[in-house]
mmCIF file of N, CA, C and O in Angstrom:
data_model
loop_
_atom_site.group_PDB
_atom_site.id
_atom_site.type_symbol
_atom_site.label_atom_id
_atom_site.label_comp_id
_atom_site.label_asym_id
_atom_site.label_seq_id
_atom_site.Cartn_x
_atom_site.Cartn_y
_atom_site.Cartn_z
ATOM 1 N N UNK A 1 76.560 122.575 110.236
ATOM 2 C CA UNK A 1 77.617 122.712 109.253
ATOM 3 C C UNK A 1 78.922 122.091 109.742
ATOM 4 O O UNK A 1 79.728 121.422 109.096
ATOM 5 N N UNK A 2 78.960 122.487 111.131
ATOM 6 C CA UNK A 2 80.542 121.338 111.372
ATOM 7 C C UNK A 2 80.438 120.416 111.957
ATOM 8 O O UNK A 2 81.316 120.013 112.721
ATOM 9 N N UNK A 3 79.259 119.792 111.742
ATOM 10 C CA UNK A 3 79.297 118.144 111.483
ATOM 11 C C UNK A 3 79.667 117.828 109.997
ATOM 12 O O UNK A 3 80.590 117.035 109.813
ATOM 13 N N UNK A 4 79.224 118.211 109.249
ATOM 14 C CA UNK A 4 79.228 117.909 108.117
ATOM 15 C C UNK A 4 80.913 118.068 107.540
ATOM 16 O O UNK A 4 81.507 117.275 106.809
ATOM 17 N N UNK A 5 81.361 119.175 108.049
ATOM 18 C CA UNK A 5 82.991 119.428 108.022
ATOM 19 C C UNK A 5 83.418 117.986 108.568
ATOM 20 O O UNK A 5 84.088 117.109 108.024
ATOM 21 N N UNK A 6 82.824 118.032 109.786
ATOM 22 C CA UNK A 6 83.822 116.901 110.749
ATOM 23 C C UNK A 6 84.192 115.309 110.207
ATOM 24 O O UNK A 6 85.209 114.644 110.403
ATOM 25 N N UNK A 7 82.592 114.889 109.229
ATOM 26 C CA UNK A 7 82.504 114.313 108.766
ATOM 27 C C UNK A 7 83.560 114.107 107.392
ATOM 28 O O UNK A 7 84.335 113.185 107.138
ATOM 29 N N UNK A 8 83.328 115.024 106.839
ATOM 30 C CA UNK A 8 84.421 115.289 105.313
ATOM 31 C C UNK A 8 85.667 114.796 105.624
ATOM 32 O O UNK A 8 86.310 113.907 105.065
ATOM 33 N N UNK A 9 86.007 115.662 106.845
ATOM 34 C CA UNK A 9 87.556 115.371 107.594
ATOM 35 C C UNK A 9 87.973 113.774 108.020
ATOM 36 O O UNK A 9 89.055 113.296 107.680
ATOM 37 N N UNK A 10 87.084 113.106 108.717
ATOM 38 C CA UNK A 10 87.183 111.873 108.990
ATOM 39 C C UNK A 10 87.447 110.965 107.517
ATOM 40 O O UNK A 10 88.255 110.051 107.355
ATOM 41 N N UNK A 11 86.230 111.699 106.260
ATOM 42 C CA UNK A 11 86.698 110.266 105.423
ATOM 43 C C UNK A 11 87.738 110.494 104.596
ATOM 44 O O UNK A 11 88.437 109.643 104.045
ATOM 45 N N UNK A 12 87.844 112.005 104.503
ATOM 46 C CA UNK A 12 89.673 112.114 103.847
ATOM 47 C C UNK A 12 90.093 111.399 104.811
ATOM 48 O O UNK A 12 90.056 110.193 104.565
ATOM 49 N N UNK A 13 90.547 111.733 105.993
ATOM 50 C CA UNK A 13 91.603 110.841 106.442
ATOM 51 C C UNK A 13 91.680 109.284 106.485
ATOM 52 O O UNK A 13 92.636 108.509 106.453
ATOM 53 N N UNK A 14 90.426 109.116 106.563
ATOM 54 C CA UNK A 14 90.219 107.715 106.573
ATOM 55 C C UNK A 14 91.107 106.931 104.880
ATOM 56 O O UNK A 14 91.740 105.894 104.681
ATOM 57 N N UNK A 15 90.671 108.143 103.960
ATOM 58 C CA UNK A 15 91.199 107.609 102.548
ATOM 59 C C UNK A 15 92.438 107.552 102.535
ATOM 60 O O UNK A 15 93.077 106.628 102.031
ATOM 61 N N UNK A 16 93.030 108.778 103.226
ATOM 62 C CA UNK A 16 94.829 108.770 103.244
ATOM 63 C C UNK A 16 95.414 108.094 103.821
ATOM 64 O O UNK A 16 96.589 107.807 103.589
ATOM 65 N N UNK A 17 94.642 107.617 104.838
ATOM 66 C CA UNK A 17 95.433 106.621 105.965
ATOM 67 C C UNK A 17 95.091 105.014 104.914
ATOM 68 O O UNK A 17 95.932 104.116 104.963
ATOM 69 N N UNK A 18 94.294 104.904 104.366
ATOM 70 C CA UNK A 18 94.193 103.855 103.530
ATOM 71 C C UNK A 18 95.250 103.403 102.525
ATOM 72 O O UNK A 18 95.656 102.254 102.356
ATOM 73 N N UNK A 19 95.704 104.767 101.746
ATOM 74 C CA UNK A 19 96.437 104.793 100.707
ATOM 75 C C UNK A 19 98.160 104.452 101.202
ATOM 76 O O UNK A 19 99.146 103.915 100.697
ATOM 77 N N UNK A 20 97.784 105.160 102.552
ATOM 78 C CA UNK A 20 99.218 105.169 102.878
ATOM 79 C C UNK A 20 99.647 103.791 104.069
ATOM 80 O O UNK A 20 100.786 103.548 104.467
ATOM 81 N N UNK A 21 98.938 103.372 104.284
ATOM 82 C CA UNK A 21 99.160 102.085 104.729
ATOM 83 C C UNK A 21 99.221 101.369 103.951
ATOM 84 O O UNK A 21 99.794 100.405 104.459
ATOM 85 N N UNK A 22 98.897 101.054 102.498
ATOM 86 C CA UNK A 22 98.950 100.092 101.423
ATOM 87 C C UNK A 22 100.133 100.318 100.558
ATOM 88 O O UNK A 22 100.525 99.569 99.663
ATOM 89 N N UNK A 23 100.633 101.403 100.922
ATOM 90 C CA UNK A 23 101.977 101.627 100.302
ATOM 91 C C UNK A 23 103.303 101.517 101.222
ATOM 92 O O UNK A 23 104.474 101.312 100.900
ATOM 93 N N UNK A 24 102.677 101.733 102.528
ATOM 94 C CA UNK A 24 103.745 101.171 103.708
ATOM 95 C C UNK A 24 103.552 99.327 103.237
ATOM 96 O O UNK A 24 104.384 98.657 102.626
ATOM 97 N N UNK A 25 102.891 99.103 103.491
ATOM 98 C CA UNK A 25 102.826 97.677 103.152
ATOM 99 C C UNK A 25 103.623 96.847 102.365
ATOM 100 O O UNK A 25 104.479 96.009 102.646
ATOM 101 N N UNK A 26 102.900 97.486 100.744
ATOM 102 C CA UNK A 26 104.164 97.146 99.653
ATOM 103 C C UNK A 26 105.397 96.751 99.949
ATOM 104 O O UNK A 26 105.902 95.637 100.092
ATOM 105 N N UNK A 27 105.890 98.072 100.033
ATOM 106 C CA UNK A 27 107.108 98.141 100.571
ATOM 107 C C UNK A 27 107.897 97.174 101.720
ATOM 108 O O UNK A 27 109.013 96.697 101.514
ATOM 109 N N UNK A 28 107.391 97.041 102.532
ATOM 110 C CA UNK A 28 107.393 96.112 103.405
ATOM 111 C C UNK A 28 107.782 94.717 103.142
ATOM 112 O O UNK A 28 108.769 94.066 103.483
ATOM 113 N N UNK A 29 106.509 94.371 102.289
ATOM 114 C CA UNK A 29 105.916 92.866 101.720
ATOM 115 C C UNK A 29 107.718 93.121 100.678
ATOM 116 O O UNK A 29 108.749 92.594 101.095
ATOM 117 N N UNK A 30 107.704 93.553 100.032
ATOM 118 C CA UNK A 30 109.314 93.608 98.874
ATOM 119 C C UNK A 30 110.101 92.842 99.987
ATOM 120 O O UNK A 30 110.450 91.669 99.848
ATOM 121 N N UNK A 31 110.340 93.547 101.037
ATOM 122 C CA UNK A 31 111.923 93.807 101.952
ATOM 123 C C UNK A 31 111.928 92.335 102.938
ATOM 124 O O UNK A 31 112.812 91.507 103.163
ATOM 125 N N UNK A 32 110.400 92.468 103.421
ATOM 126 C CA UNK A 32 110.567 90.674 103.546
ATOM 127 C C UNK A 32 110.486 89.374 103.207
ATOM 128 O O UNK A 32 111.074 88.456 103.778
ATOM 129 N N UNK A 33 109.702 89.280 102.204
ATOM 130 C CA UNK A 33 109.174 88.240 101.133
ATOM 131 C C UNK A 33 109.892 88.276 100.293
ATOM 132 O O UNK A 33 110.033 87.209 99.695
ATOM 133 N N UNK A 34 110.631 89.357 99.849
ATOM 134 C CA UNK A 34 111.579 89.003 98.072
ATOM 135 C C UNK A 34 111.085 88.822 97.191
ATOM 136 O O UNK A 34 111.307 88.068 96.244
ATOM 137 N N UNK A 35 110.110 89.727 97.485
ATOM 138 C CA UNK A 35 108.607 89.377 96.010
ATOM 139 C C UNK A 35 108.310 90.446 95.662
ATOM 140 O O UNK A 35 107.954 91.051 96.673
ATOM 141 N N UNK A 36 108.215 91.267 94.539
ATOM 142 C CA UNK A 36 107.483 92.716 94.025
ATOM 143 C C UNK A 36 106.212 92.441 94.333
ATOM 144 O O UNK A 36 106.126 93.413 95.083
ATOM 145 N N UNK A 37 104.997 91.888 94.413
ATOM 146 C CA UNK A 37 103.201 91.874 94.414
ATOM 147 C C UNK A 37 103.248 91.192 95.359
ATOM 148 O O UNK A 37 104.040 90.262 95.511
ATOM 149 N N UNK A 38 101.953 91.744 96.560
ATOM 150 C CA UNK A 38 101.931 91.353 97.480
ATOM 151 C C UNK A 38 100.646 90.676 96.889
ATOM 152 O O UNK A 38 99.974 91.087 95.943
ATOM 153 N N UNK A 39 100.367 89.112 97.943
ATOM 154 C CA UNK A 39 99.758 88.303 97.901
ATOM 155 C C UNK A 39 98.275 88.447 97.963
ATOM 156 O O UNK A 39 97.966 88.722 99.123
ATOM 157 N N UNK A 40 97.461 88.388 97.353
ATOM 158 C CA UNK A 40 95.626 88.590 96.950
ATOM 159 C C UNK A 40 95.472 87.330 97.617
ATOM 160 O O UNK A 40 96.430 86.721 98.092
ATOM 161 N N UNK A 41 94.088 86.857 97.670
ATOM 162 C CA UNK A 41 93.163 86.067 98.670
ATOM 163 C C UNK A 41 92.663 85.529 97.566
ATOM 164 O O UNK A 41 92.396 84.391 97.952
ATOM 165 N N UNK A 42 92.250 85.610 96.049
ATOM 166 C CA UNK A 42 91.827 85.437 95.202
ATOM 167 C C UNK A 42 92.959 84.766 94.078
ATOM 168 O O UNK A 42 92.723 84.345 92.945
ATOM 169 N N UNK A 43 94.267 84.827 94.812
ATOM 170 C CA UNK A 43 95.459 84.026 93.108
ATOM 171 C C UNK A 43 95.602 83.091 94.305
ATOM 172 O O UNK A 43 95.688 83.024 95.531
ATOM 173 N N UNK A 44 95.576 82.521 93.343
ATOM 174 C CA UNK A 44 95.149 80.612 93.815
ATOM 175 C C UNK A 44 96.830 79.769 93.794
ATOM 176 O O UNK A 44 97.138 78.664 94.241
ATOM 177 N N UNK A 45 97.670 80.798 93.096
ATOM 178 C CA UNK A 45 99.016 79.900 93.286
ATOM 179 C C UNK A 45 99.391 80.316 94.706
ATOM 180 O O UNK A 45 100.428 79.695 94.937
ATOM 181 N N UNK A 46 99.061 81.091 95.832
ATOM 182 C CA UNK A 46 99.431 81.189 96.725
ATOM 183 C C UNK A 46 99.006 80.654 97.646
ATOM 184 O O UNK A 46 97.793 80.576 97.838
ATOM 185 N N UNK A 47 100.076 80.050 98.611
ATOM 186 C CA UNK A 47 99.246 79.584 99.445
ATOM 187 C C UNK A 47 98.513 80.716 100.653
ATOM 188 O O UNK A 47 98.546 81.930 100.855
ATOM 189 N N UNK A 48 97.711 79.236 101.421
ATOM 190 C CA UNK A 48 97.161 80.028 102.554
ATOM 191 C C UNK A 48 97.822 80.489 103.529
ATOM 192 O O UNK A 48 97.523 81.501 104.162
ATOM 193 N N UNK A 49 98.923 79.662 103.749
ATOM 194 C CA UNK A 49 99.784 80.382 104.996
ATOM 195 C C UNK A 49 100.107 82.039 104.664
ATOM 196 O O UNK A 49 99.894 83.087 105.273
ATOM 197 N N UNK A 50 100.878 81.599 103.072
ATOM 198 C CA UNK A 50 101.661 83.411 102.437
ATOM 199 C C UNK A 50 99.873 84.436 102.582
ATOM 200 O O UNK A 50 99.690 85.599 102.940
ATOM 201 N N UNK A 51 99.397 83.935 102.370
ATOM 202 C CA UNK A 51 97.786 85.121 102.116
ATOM 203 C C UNK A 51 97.768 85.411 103.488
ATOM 204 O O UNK A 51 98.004 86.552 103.886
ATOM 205 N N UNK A 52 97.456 84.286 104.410
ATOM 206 C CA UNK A 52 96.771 85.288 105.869
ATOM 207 C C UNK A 52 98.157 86.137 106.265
ATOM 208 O O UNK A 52 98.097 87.348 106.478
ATOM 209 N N UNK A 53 99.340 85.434 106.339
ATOM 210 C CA UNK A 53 100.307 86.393 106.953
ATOM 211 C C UNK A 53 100.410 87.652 106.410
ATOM 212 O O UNK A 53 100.752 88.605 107.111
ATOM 213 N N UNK A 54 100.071 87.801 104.871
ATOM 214 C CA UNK A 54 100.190 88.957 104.186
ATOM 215 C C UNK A 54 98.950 89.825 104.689
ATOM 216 O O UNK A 54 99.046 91.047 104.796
ATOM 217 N N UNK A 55 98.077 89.307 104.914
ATOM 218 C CA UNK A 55 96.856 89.906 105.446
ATOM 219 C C UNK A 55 96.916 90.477 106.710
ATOM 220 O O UNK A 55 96.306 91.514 106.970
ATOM 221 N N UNK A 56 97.789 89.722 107.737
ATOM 222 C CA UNK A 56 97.808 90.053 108.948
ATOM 223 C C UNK A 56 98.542 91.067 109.015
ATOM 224 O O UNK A 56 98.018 92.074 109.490
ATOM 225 N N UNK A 57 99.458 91.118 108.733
ATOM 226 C CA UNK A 57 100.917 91.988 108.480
ATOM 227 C C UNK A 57 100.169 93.203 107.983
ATOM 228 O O UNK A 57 100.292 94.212 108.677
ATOM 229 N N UNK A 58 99.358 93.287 106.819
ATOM 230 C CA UNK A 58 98.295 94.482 106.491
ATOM 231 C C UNK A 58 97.400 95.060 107.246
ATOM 232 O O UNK A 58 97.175 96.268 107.172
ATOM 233 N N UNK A 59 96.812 94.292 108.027
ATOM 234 C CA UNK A 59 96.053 94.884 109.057
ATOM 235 C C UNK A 59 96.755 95.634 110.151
ATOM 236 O O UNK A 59 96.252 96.701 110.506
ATOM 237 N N UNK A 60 97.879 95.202 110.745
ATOM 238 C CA UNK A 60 98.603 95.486 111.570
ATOM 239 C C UNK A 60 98.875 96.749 111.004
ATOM 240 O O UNK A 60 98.723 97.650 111.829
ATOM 241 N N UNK A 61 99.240 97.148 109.835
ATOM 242 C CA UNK A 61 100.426 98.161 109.685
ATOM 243 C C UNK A 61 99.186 99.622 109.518
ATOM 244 O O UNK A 61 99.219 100.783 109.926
ATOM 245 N N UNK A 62 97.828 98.547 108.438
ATOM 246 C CA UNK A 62 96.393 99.564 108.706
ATOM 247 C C UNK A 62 96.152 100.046 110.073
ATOM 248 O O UNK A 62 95.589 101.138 110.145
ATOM 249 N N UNK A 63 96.401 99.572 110.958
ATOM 250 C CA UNK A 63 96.431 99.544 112.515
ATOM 251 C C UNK A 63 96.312 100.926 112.740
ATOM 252 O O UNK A 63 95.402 101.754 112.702
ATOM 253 N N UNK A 64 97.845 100.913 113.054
ATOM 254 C CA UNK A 64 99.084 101.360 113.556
ATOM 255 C C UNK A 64 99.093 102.839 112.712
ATOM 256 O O UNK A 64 99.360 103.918 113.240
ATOM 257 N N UNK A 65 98.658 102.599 110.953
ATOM 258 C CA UNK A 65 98.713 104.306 110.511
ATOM 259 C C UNK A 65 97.383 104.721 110.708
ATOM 260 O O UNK A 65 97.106 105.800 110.183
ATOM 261 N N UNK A 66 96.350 104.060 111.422
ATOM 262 C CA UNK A 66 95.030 104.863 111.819
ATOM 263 C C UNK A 66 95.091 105.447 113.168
ATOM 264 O O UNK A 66 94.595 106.525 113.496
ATOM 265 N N UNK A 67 95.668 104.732 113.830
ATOM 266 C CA UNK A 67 95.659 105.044 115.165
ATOM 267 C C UNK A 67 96.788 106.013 115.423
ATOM 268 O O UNK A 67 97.156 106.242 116.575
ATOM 269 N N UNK A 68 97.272 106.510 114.512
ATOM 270 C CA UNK A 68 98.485 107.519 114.431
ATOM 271 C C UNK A 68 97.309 109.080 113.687
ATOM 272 O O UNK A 68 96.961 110.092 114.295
ATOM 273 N N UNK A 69 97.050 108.751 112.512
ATOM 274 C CA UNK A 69 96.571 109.793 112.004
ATOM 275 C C UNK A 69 95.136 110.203 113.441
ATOM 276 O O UNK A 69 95.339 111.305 113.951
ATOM 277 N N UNK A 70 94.036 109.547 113.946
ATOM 278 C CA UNK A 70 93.506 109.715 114.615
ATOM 279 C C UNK A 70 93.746 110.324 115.960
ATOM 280 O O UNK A 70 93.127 111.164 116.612
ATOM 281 N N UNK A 71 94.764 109.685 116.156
ATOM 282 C CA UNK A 71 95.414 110.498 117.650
ATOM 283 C C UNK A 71 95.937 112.146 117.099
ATOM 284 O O UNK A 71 95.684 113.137 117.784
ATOM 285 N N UNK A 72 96.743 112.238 115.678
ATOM 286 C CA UNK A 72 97.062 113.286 115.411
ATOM 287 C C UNK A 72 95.876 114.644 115.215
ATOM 288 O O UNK A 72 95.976 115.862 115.369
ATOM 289 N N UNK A 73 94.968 113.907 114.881
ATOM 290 C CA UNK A 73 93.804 114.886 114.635
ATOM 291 C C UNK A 73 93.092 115.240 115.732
ATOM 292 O O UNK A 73 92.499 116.317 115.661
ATOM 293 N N UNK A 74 92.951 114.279 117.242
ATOM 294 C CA UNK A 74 92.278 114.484 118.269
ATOM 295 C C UNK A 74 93.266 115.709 118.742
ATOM 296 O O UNK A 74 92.804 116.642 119.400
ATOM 297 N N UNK A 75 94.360 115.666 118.448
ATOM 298 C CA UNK A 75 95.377 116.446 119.757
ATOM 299 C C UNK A 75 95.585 117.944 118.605
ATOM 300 O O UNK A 75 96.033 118.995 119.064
ATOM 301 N N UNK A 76 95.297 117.851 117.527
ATOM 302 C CA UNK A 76 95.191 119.059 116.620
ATOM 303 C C UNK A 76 93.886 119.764 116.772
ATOM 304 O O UNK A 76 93.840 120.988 116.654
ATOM 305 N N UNK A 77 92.601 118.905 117.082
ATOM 306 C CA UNK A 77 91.548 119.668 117.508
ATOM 307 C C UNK A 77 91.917 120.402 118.426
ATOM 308 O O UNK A 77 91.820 121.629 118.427
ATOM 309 N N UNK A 78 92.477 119.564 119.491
ATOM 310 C CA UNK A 78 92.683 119.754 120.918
ATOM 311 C C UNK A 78 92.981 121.515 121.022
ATOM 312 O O UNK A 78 92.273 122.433 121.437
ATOM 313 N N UNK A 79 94.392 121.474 120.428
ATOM 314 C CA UNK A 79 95.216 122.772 120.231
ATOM 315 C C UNK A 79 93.955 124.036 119.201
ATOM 316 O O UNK A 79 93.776 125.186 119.602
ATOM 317 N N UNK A 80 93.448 123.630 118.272
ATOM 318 C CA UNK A 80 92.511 125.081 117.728
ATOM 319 C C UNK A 80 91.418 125.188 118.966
ATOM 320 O O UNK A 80 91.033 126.293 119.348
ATOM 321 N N UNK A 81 90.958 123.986 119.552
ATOM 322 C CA UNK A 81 89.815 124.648 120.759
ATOM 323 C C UNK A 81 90.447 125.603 121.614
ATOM 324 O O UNK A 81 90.032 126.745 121.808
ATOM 325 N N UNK A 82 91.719 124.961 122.239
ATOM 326 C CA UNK A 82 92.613 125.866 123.110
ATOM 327 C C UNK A 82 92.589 127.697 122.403
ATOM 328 O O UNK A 82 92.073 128.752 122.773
ATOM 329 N N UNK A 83 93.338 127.324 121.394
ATOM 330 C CA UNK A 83 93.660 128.745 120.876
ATOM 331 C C UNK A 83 92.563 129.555 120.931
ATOM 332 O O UNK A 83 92.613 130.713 121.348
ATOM 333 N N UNK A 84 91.096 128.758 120.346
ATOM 334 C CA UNK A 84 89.941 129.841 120.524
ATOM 335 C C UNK A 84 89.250 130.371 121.473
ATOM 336 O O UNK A 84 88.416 131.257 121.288
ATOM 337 N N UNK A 85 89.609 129.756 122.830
ATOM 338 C CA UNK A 85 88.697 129.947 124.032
ATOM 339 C C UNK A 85 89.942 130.918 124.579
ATOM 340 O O UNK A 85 89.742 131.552 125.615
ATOM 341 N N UNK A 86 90.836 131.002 124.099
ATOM 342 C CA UNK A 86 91.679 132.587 124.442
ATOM 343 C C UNK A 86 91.895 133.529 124.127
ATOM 344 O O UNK A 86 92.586 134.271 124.825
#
C-alpha cells in the first residue's frame, strides 16, 4: 500500500512541478523576449535560434523546479521517519 501512496505522491508532484515551471517560464519568456506567447517548435514564423533558446531556457527552469520540489520531499520524508522512530 505505500508503494502505491509513494507512487501517487511522485506523479502529483511530478504534475505540479510541471505546471509550475511552465508558468515560471511564461513569465520569464514576457520579461525577456517582449513577447506575450512563448515560442512552439511547430509555428514556423519562428525561427530556430528563438525555439531552441526558448526550449533551453524551459528545460533549465523544468530543472531547477524538480530538483527543488524533489529535494523538498526527500528531506520531508526524512523528518516523518525521524518523528516516528521516537
Amino acid at each position: 500500500m505505500s508503494a502505491v501512496l509513494n507512487r501517487a505522491g511522485t506523479l502529483s508532484v511530478g504534475l505540479v512541478g510541471g505546471v509550475v515551471a511552465g508558468a515560471i517560464f511564461k513569465q520569464v519568456w514576457k520579461v525577456v523576449a517582449h513577447q506575450e506567447d512563448t515560442p512552439d517548435a511547430t509555428d514556423i514564423e519562428r525561427s530556430w535560434r528563438e525555439v531552441l533558446v526558448a526550449a533551453a531556457v524551459h528545460g533549465a527552469i523544468f530543472a531547477v523546479v524538480k530538483a527543488v520540489l524533489q529535494r523538498g520531499g526527500v528531506l520531508g520524508a526524512r523528518r516523518v521517519r525521524s518523528r516516528r522512530a521516537t
